[in-house]
PDB file of C-alpha atoms and ligand atoms in Angstrom:
ATOM      1  CA  MET A   1       3.923 -42.993  38.915  1.00  0.00           C
ATOM      2  CA  ALA A   2       0.611 -41.998  37.402  1.00  0.00           C
ATOM      3  CA  ILE A   3       0.163 -43.136  33.804  1.00  0.00           C
ATOM      4  CA  TYR A   4      -0.626 -39.661  32.485  1.00  0.00           C
ATOM      5  CA  LYS A   5       2.831 -38.445  33.524  1.00  0.00           C
ATOM      6  CA  LYS A   6       4.370 -41.045  31.232  1.00  0.00           C
ATOM      7  CA  CYS A   7       2.196 -39.856  28.365  1.00  0.00           C
ATOM      8  CA  ILE A   8       3.836 -36.428  28.131  1.00  0.00           C
ATOM      9  CA  PRO A   9       6.357 -36.299  25.277  1.00  0.00           C
ATOM     10  CA  THR A  10       9.621 -34.399  25.555  1.00  0.00           C
ATOM     11  CA  SER A  11       8.505 -32.381  22.541  1.00  0.00           C
ATOM     12  CA  TYR A  12       6.046 -32.237  19.673  1.00  0.00           C
ATOM     13  CA  TYR A  13       6.578 -31.493  15.965  1.00  0.00           C
ATOM     14  CA  THR A  14       4.154 -31.540  13.062  1.00  0.00           C
ATOM     15  CA  SER A  15       6.271 -34.105  11.186  1.00  0.00           C
ATOM     16  CA  ILE A  16       9.585 -35.937  11.214  1.00  0.00           C
ATOM     17  CA  TYR A  17      10.908 -33.255   8.841  1.00  0.00           C
ATOM     18  CA  GLU A  18      10.422 -30.451  11.368  1.00  0.00           C
ATOM     19  CA  ILE A  19      12.375 -32.019  14.213  1.00  0.00           C
ATOM     20  CA  ASP A  20      15.479 -30.098  15.306  1.00  0.00           C
ATOM     21  CA  TYR A  21      17.985 -32.916  14.812  1.00  0.00           C
ATOM     22  CA  ASP A  22      20.996 -30.615  15.292  1.00  0.00           C
ATOM     23  CA  ASN A  23      19.756 -29.816  18.741  1.00  0.00           C
ATOM     24  CA  LEU A  24      19.294 -33.518  19.543  1.00  0.00           C
ATOM     25  CA  LYS A  25      22.858 -34.123  18.476  1.00  0.00           C
ATOM     26  CA  LYS A  26      24.065 -31.296  20.697  1.00  0.00           C
ATOM     27  CA  GLN A  27      22.210 -32.891  23.609  1.00  0.00           C
ATOM     28  CA  GLY A  28      24.241 -36.056  23.152  1.00  0.00           C
ATOM     29  CA  ILE A  29      21.569 -38.078  21.390  1.00  0.00           C
ATOM     30  CA  THR A  30      23.126 -40.836  19.282  1.00  0.00           C
ATOM     31  CA  THR A  31      20.112 -42.949  18.442  1.00  0.00           C
ATOM     32  CA  LEU A  32      16.764 -42.331  16.766  1.00  0.00           C
ATOM     33  CA  LEU A  33      13.979 -44.898  16.949  1.00  0.00           C
ATOM     34  CA  PHE A  34      11.203 -44.199  14.462  1.00  0.00           C
ATOM     35  CA  ASP A  35       7.733 -45.646  14.505  1.00  0.00           C
ATOM     36  CA  LEU A  36       6.673 -46.693  10.990  1.00  0.00           C
ATOM     37  CA  ASP A  37       2.924 -46.401  10.466  1.00  0.00           C
ATOM     38  CA  ASN A  38       1.636 -42.854  10.286  1.00  0.00           C
ATOM     39  CA  THR A  39       5.036 -41.576  11.376  1.00  0.00           C
ATOM     40  CA  ILE A  40       7.044 -42.313   8.194  1.00  0.00           C
ATOM     41  CA  ILE A  41       4.374 -43.754   5.888  1.00  0.00           C
ATOM     42  CA  ASN A  42       0.593 -43.889   6.212  1.00  0.00           C
ATOM     43  CA  TYR A  43      -1.280 -47.161   6.679  1.00  0.00           C
ATOM     44  CA  ASP A  44      -2.306 -47.267   3.020  1.00  0.00           C
ATOM     45  CA  GLU A  45       1.294 -47.099   1.804  1.00  0.00           C
ATOM     46  CA  THR A  46       3.408 -50.250   1.656  1.00  0.00           C
ATOM     47  CA  LYS A  47       6.891 -48.910   1.112  1.00  0.00           C
ATOM     48  CA  ILE A  48       9.138 -46.073   2.271  1.00  0.00           C
ATOM     49  CA  ASP A  49       9.691 -44.151  -0.945  1.00  0.00           C
ATOM     50  CA  VAL A  50      13.001 -42.799  -2.253  1.00  0.00           C
ATOM     51  CA  LYS A  51      12.528 -39.307  -0.851  1.00  0.00           C
ATOM     52  CA  ARG A  52      11.880 -40.527   2.678  1.00  0.00           C
ATOM     53  CA  THR A  53      14.608 -43.171   2.445  1.00  0.00           C
ATOM     54  CA  GLU A  54      17.100 -40.461   1.518  1.00  0.00           C
ATOM     55  CA  PHE A  55      15.936 -38.302   4.386  1.00  0.00           C
ATOM     56  CA  LEU A  56      16.540 -41.133   6.862  1.00  0.00           C
ATOM     57  CA  GLN A  57      19.878 -41.997   5.265  1.00  0.00           C
ATOM     58  CA  GLU A  58      20.945 -38.392   5.710  1.00  0.00           C
ATOM     59  CA  LEU A  59      20.145 -38.743   9.423  1.00  0.00           C
ATOM     60  CA  GLU A  60      22.263 -41.873   9.566  1.00  0.00           C
ATOM     61  CA  LYS A  61      25.327 -39.697   9.052  1.00  0.00           C
ATOM     62  CA  ASP A  62      24.786 -38.355  12.564  1.00  0.00           C
ATOM     63  CA  PHE A  63      22.686 -40.992  14.327  1.00  0.00           C
ATOM     64  CA  LYS A  64      21.983 -44.678  14.578  1.00  0.00           C
ATOM     65  CA  VAL A  65      18.533 -45.112  13.057  1.00  0.00           C
ATOM     66  CA  LEU A  66      16.102 -47.966  13.682  1.00  0.00           C
ATOM     67  CA  ILE A  67      12.453 -48.449  12.812  1.00  0.00           C
ATOM     68  CA  ILE A  68      10.363 -49.940  15.580  1.00  0.00           C
ATOM     69  CA  SER A  69       6.839 -50.978  14.675  1.00  0.00           C
ATOM     70  CA  ASN A  70       3.969 -52.913  16.183  1.00  0.00           C
ATOM     71  CA  SER A  71       3.062 -54.136  12.717  1.00  0.00           C
ATOM     72  CA  LYS A  72       3.866 -57.636  11.564  1.00  0.00           C
ATOM     73  CA  LYS A  73       7.219 -58.559  10.102  1.00  0.00           C
ATOM     74  CA  LYS A  74       5.807 -58.971   6.608  1.00  0.00           C
ATOM     75  CA  ARG A  75       4.602 -55.378   6.411  1.00  0.00           C
ATOM     76  CA  VAL A  76       7.628 -53.854   8.139  1.00  0.00           C
ATOM     77  CA  SER A  77      10.294 -55.748   6.215  1.00  0.00           C
ATOM     78  CA  TYR A  78       8.641 -54.908   2.896  1.00  0.00           C
ATOM     79  CA  ALA A  79       8.250 -51.240   3.832  1.00  0.00           C
ATOM     80  CA  VAL A  80      11.805 -50.850   5.105  1.00  0.00           C
ATOM     81  CA  GLY A  81      13.596 -53.130   2.628  1.00  0.00           C
ATOM     82  CA  HIS A  82      17.272 -53.621   3.330  1.00  0.00           C
ATOM     83  CA  GLN A  83      17.907 -49.956   4.004  1.00  0.00           C
ATOM     84  CA  PHE A  84      17.448 -49.782   7.765  1.00  0.00           C
ATOM     85  CA  SER A  85      17.452 -51.923  10.886  1.00  0.00           C
ATOM     86  CA  PHE A  86      14.018 -52.618  12.273  1.00  0.00           C
ATOM     87  CA  VAL A  87      12.121 -54.328  15.063  1.00  0.00           C
ATOM     88  CA  SER A  88       8.664 -55.538  14.018  1.00  0.00           C
ATOM     89  CA  PHE A  89       5.784 -56.745  16.238  1.00  0.00           C
ATOM     90  CA  ALA A  90       7.386 -54.602  18.948  1.00  0.00           C
ATOM     91  CA  ARG A  91       4.317 -54.561  21.212  1.00  0.00           C
ATOM     92  CA  LYS A  92       4.774 -50.933  22.229  1.00  0.00           C
ATOM     93  CA  PRO A  93       4.049 -49.682  24.929  1.00  0.00           C
ATOM     94  CA  PHE A  94       5.544 -52.820  26.496  1.00  0.00           C
ATOM     95  CA  LYS A  95       9.271 -52.706  27.094  1.00  0.00           C
ATOM     96  CA  VAL A  96      10.269 -55.812  25.163  1.00  0.00           C
ATOM     97  CA  GLY A  97      10.512 -54.238  21.695  1.00  0.00           C
ATOM     98  CA  PHE A  98      12.381 -51.177  22.950  1.00  0.00           C
ATOM     99  CA  LYS A  99      14.883 -53.394  24.753  1.00  0.00           C
ATOM    100  CA  LYS A 100      15.400 -55.410  21.599  1.00  0.00           C
ATOM    101  CA  ALA A 101      16.011 -52.223  19.606  1.00  0.00           C
ATOM    102  CA  LEU A 102      18.505 -50.799  22.114  1.00  0.00           C
ATOM    103  CA  LYS A 103      20.345 -54.094  22.248  1.00  0.00           C
ATOM    104  CA  LYS A 104      20.531 -54.293  18.475  1.00  0.00           C
ATOM    105  CA  LEU A 105      22.095 -50.830  18.315  1.00  0.00           C
ATOM    106  CA  ASP A 106      24.097 -51.087  21.519  1.00  0.00           C
ATOM    107  CA  SER A 107      22.556 -47.803  22.707  1.00  0.00           C
ATOM    108  CA  LYS A 108      21.573 -46.573  26.134  1.00  0.00           C
ATOM    109  CA  PRO A 109      18.102 -45.187  26.911  1.00  0.00           C
ATOM    110  CA  SER A 110      19.621 -41.833  27.915  1.00  0.00           C
ATOM    111  CA  GLU A 111      21.103 -41.283  24.427  1.00  0.00           C
ATOM    112  CA  THR A 112      18.002 -42.418  22.538  1.00  0.00           C
ATOM    113  CA  VAL A 113      14.879 -40.694  21.238  1.00  0.00           C
ATOM    114  CA  MET A 114      11.624 -42.405  20.294  1.00  0.00           C
ATOM    115  CA  ILE A 115       9.767 -40.603  17.516  1.00  0.00           C
ATOM    116  CA  GLY A 116       6.167 -41.536  16.779  1.00  0.00           C
ATOM    117  CA  ASP A 117       2.582 -40.460  16.175  1.00  0.00           C
ATOM    118  CA  GLN A 118       0.864 -42.163  19.093  1.00  0.00           C
ATOM    119  CA  LEU A 119       0.697 -41.083  22.724  1.00  0.00           C
ATOM    120  CA  MET A 120      -0.346 -44.517  24.000  1.00  0.00           C
ATOM    121  CA  THR A 121       2.306 -46.617  22.269  1.00  0.00           C
ATOM    122  CA  ASP A 122       5.297 -44.525  21.168  1.00  0.00           C
ATOM    123  CA  VAL A 123       5.326 -41.835  23.867  1.00  0.00           C
ATOM    124  CA  PHE A 124       4.038 -43.886  26.805  1.00  0.00           C
ATOM    125  CA  GLY A 125       6.262 -46.840  25.898  1.00  0.00           C
ATOM    126  CA  GLY A 126       9.340 -44.737  25.247  1.00  0.00           C
ATOM    127  CA  ASN A 127       8.963 -42.786  28.480  1.00  0.00           C
ATOM    128  CA  ARG A 128       8.477 -45.985  30.475  1.00  0.00           C
ATOM    129  CA  ILE A 129      11.901 -47.194  29.461  1.00  0.00           C
ATOM    130  CA  GLY A 130      13.607 -43.842  29.950  1.00  0.00           C
ATOM    131  CA  LEU A 131      13.945 -42.549  26.398  1.00  0.00           C
ATOM    132  CA  LYS A 132      13.351 -39.006  25.242  1.00  0.00           C
ATOM    133  CA  THR A 133      10.115 -39.002  23.254  1.00  0.00           C
ATOM    134  CA  ILE A 134       9.001 -36.897  20.326  1.00  0.00           C
ATOM    135  CA  LEU A 135       5.371 -36.892  19.277  1.00  0.00           C
ATOM    136  CA  VAL A 136       4.611 -36.115  15.628  1.00  0.00           C
ATOM    137  CA  GLU A 137       1.389 -35.550  13.756  1.00  0.00           C
ATOM    138  CA  ALA A 138       0.028 -38.634  11.942  1.00  0.00           C
ATOM    139  CA  VAL A 139       0.919 -38.663   8.238  1.00  0.00           C
ATOM    140  CA  LEU A 140      -2.674 -39.488   7.331  1.00  0.00           C
ATOM    141  CA  ARG A 141      -4.943 -39.997  10.300  1.00  0.00           C
ATOM    142  CA  LYS A 142      -7.875 -41.336   8.352  1.00  0.00           C
ATOM    143  CA  SER A 143      -5.747 -44.375   7.450  1.00  0.00           C
ATOM    144  CA  ASP A 144      -5.582 -45.373  11.162  1.00  0.00           C
ATOM    145  CA  LYS A 145      -6.565 -48.986  11.771  1.00  0.00           C
ATOM    146  CA  ILE A 146      -8.972 -50.267  14.435  1.00  0.00           C
ATOM    147  CA  TRP A 147      -6.475 -50.596  17.321  1.00  0.00           C
ATOM    148  CA  THR A 148      -5.098 -47.200  16.615  1.00  0.00           C
ATOM    149  CA  ARG A 149      -8.603 -45.742  16.608  1.00  0.00           C
ATOM    150  CA  ILE A 150      -9.113 -47.227  20.057  1.00  0.00           C
ATOM    151  CA  ASN A 151      -5.783 -45.778  21.177  1.00  0.00           C
ATOM    152  CA  ARG A 152      -6.878 -42.373  19.874  1.00  0.00           C
ATOM    153  CA  LYS A 153      -9.864 -42.496  22.240  1.00  0.00           C
ATOM    154  CA  LEU A 154      -7.469 -43.207  25.105  1.00  0.00           C
ATOM    155  CA  GLU A 155      -5.351 -40.299  23.896  1.00  0.00           C
ATOM    156  CA  VAL A 156      -8.257 -37.916  24.382  1.00  0.00           C
ATOM    157  CA  TYR A 157      -8.726 -39.170  27.924  1.00  0.00           C
ATOM    158  CA  PHE A 158      -5.059 -38.690  28.779  1.00  0.00           C
ATOM    159  CA  LEU A 159      -4.761 -35.353  26.997  1.00  0.00           C
ATOM    160  CA  ASN A 160      -7.596 -34.068  29.187  1.00  0.00           C
ATOM    161  CA  LYS A 161      -5.939 -35.483  32.256  1.00  0.00           C
ATOM    162  CA  ILE A 162      -2.587 -33.863  31.396  1.00  0.00           C
ATOM    163  CA  LYS A 163      -4.357 -30.574  30.701  1.00  0.00           C
ATOM    164  CA  LYS A 164      -5.903 -30.676  34.168  1.00  0.00           C
ATOM    165  CA  LYS A 165      -2.914 -31.967  36.159  1.00  0.00           C
ATOM    166  CA  GLU A 166       0.031 -30.475  34.261  1.00  0.00           C
ATOM    167  CA  PRO A 167      -1.362 -27.341  32.619  1.00  0.00           C
ATOM    168  CA  LEU A 168       2.055 -25.767  32.008  1.00  0.00           C
ATOM    169  CA  LYS A 169       3.445 -28.804  30.240  1.00  0.00           C
ATOM    170  CA  PHE A 170       0.216 -29.182  28.315  1.00  0.00           C
ATOM    171  CA  ASP A 171       0.472 -25.591  27.106  1.00  0.00           C
ATOM    172  CA  GLU A 172       4.114 -25.916  26.219  1.00  0.00           C
ATOM    173  CA  ILE A 173       4.092 -29.283  24.462  1.00  0.00           C
ATOM    174  CA  LEU A 174       0.620 -30.580  23.691  1.00  0.00           C
ATOM    175  CA  ARG A 175      -1.722 -27.655  23.057  1.00  0.00           C
ATOM    176  CA  GLU A 176      -1.126 -27.690  19.306  1.00  0.00           C
ATOM    177  CA  TYR A 177      -1.493 -31.470  19.089  1.00  0.00           C
ATOM    178  CA  ALA A 178      -4.686 -31.530  21.157  1.00  0.00           C
ATOM    179  CA  LYS A 179      -6.389 -28.961  18.928  1.00  0.00           C
ATOM    180  CA  LYS A 180      -7.661 -31.565  16.500  1.00  0.00           C
ATOM    181  CA  TYR A 181      -9.771 -33.091  19.262  1.00  0.00           C
ATOM    182  CA  GLU A 182     -11.482 -29.817  20.163  1.00  0.00           C
TER     183      GLU A 182
HETATM  184 MG1  LIG B 201       2.177 -45.093  14.335  1.00  0.00          MG
END
């Protein structure tokens, strides 16, 4: 299947706070995988603060929650503390980290959502392994690091491709997100 098709998220929200979690629950979703950097905290922050920890703990009443990050263990374990399960150095969009996460939680792809700020890692990777994927706006885009900046250039390429090949889906899901590149 063409790569661009795997880069289309199931849905898009401006932040993790806007996501319709009740609806996910109704759809039979049991498991939420969150990216860390620029999804929960920005790259300049080192720790998930109390407010955001409480928000995620609230979600844990209804879902299994795990943080899956391409960052190194040192950064991820410090940011997450002992509050949540995590997989660090996940190498998204490769499947290995996702498989590790699903195994850890004993969850199936069909009941799991990947939530993250990057089309080329979180969405592409999640879709490849059969998860639902939710794209969110970066917490603070100017804190993106070099690899992410490169991925953002790829994003533009694939957004244009999706716009051309899947105009209806682009309009429905990605128009708002793509605006910042106009
Ligand atoms: Mg990220």
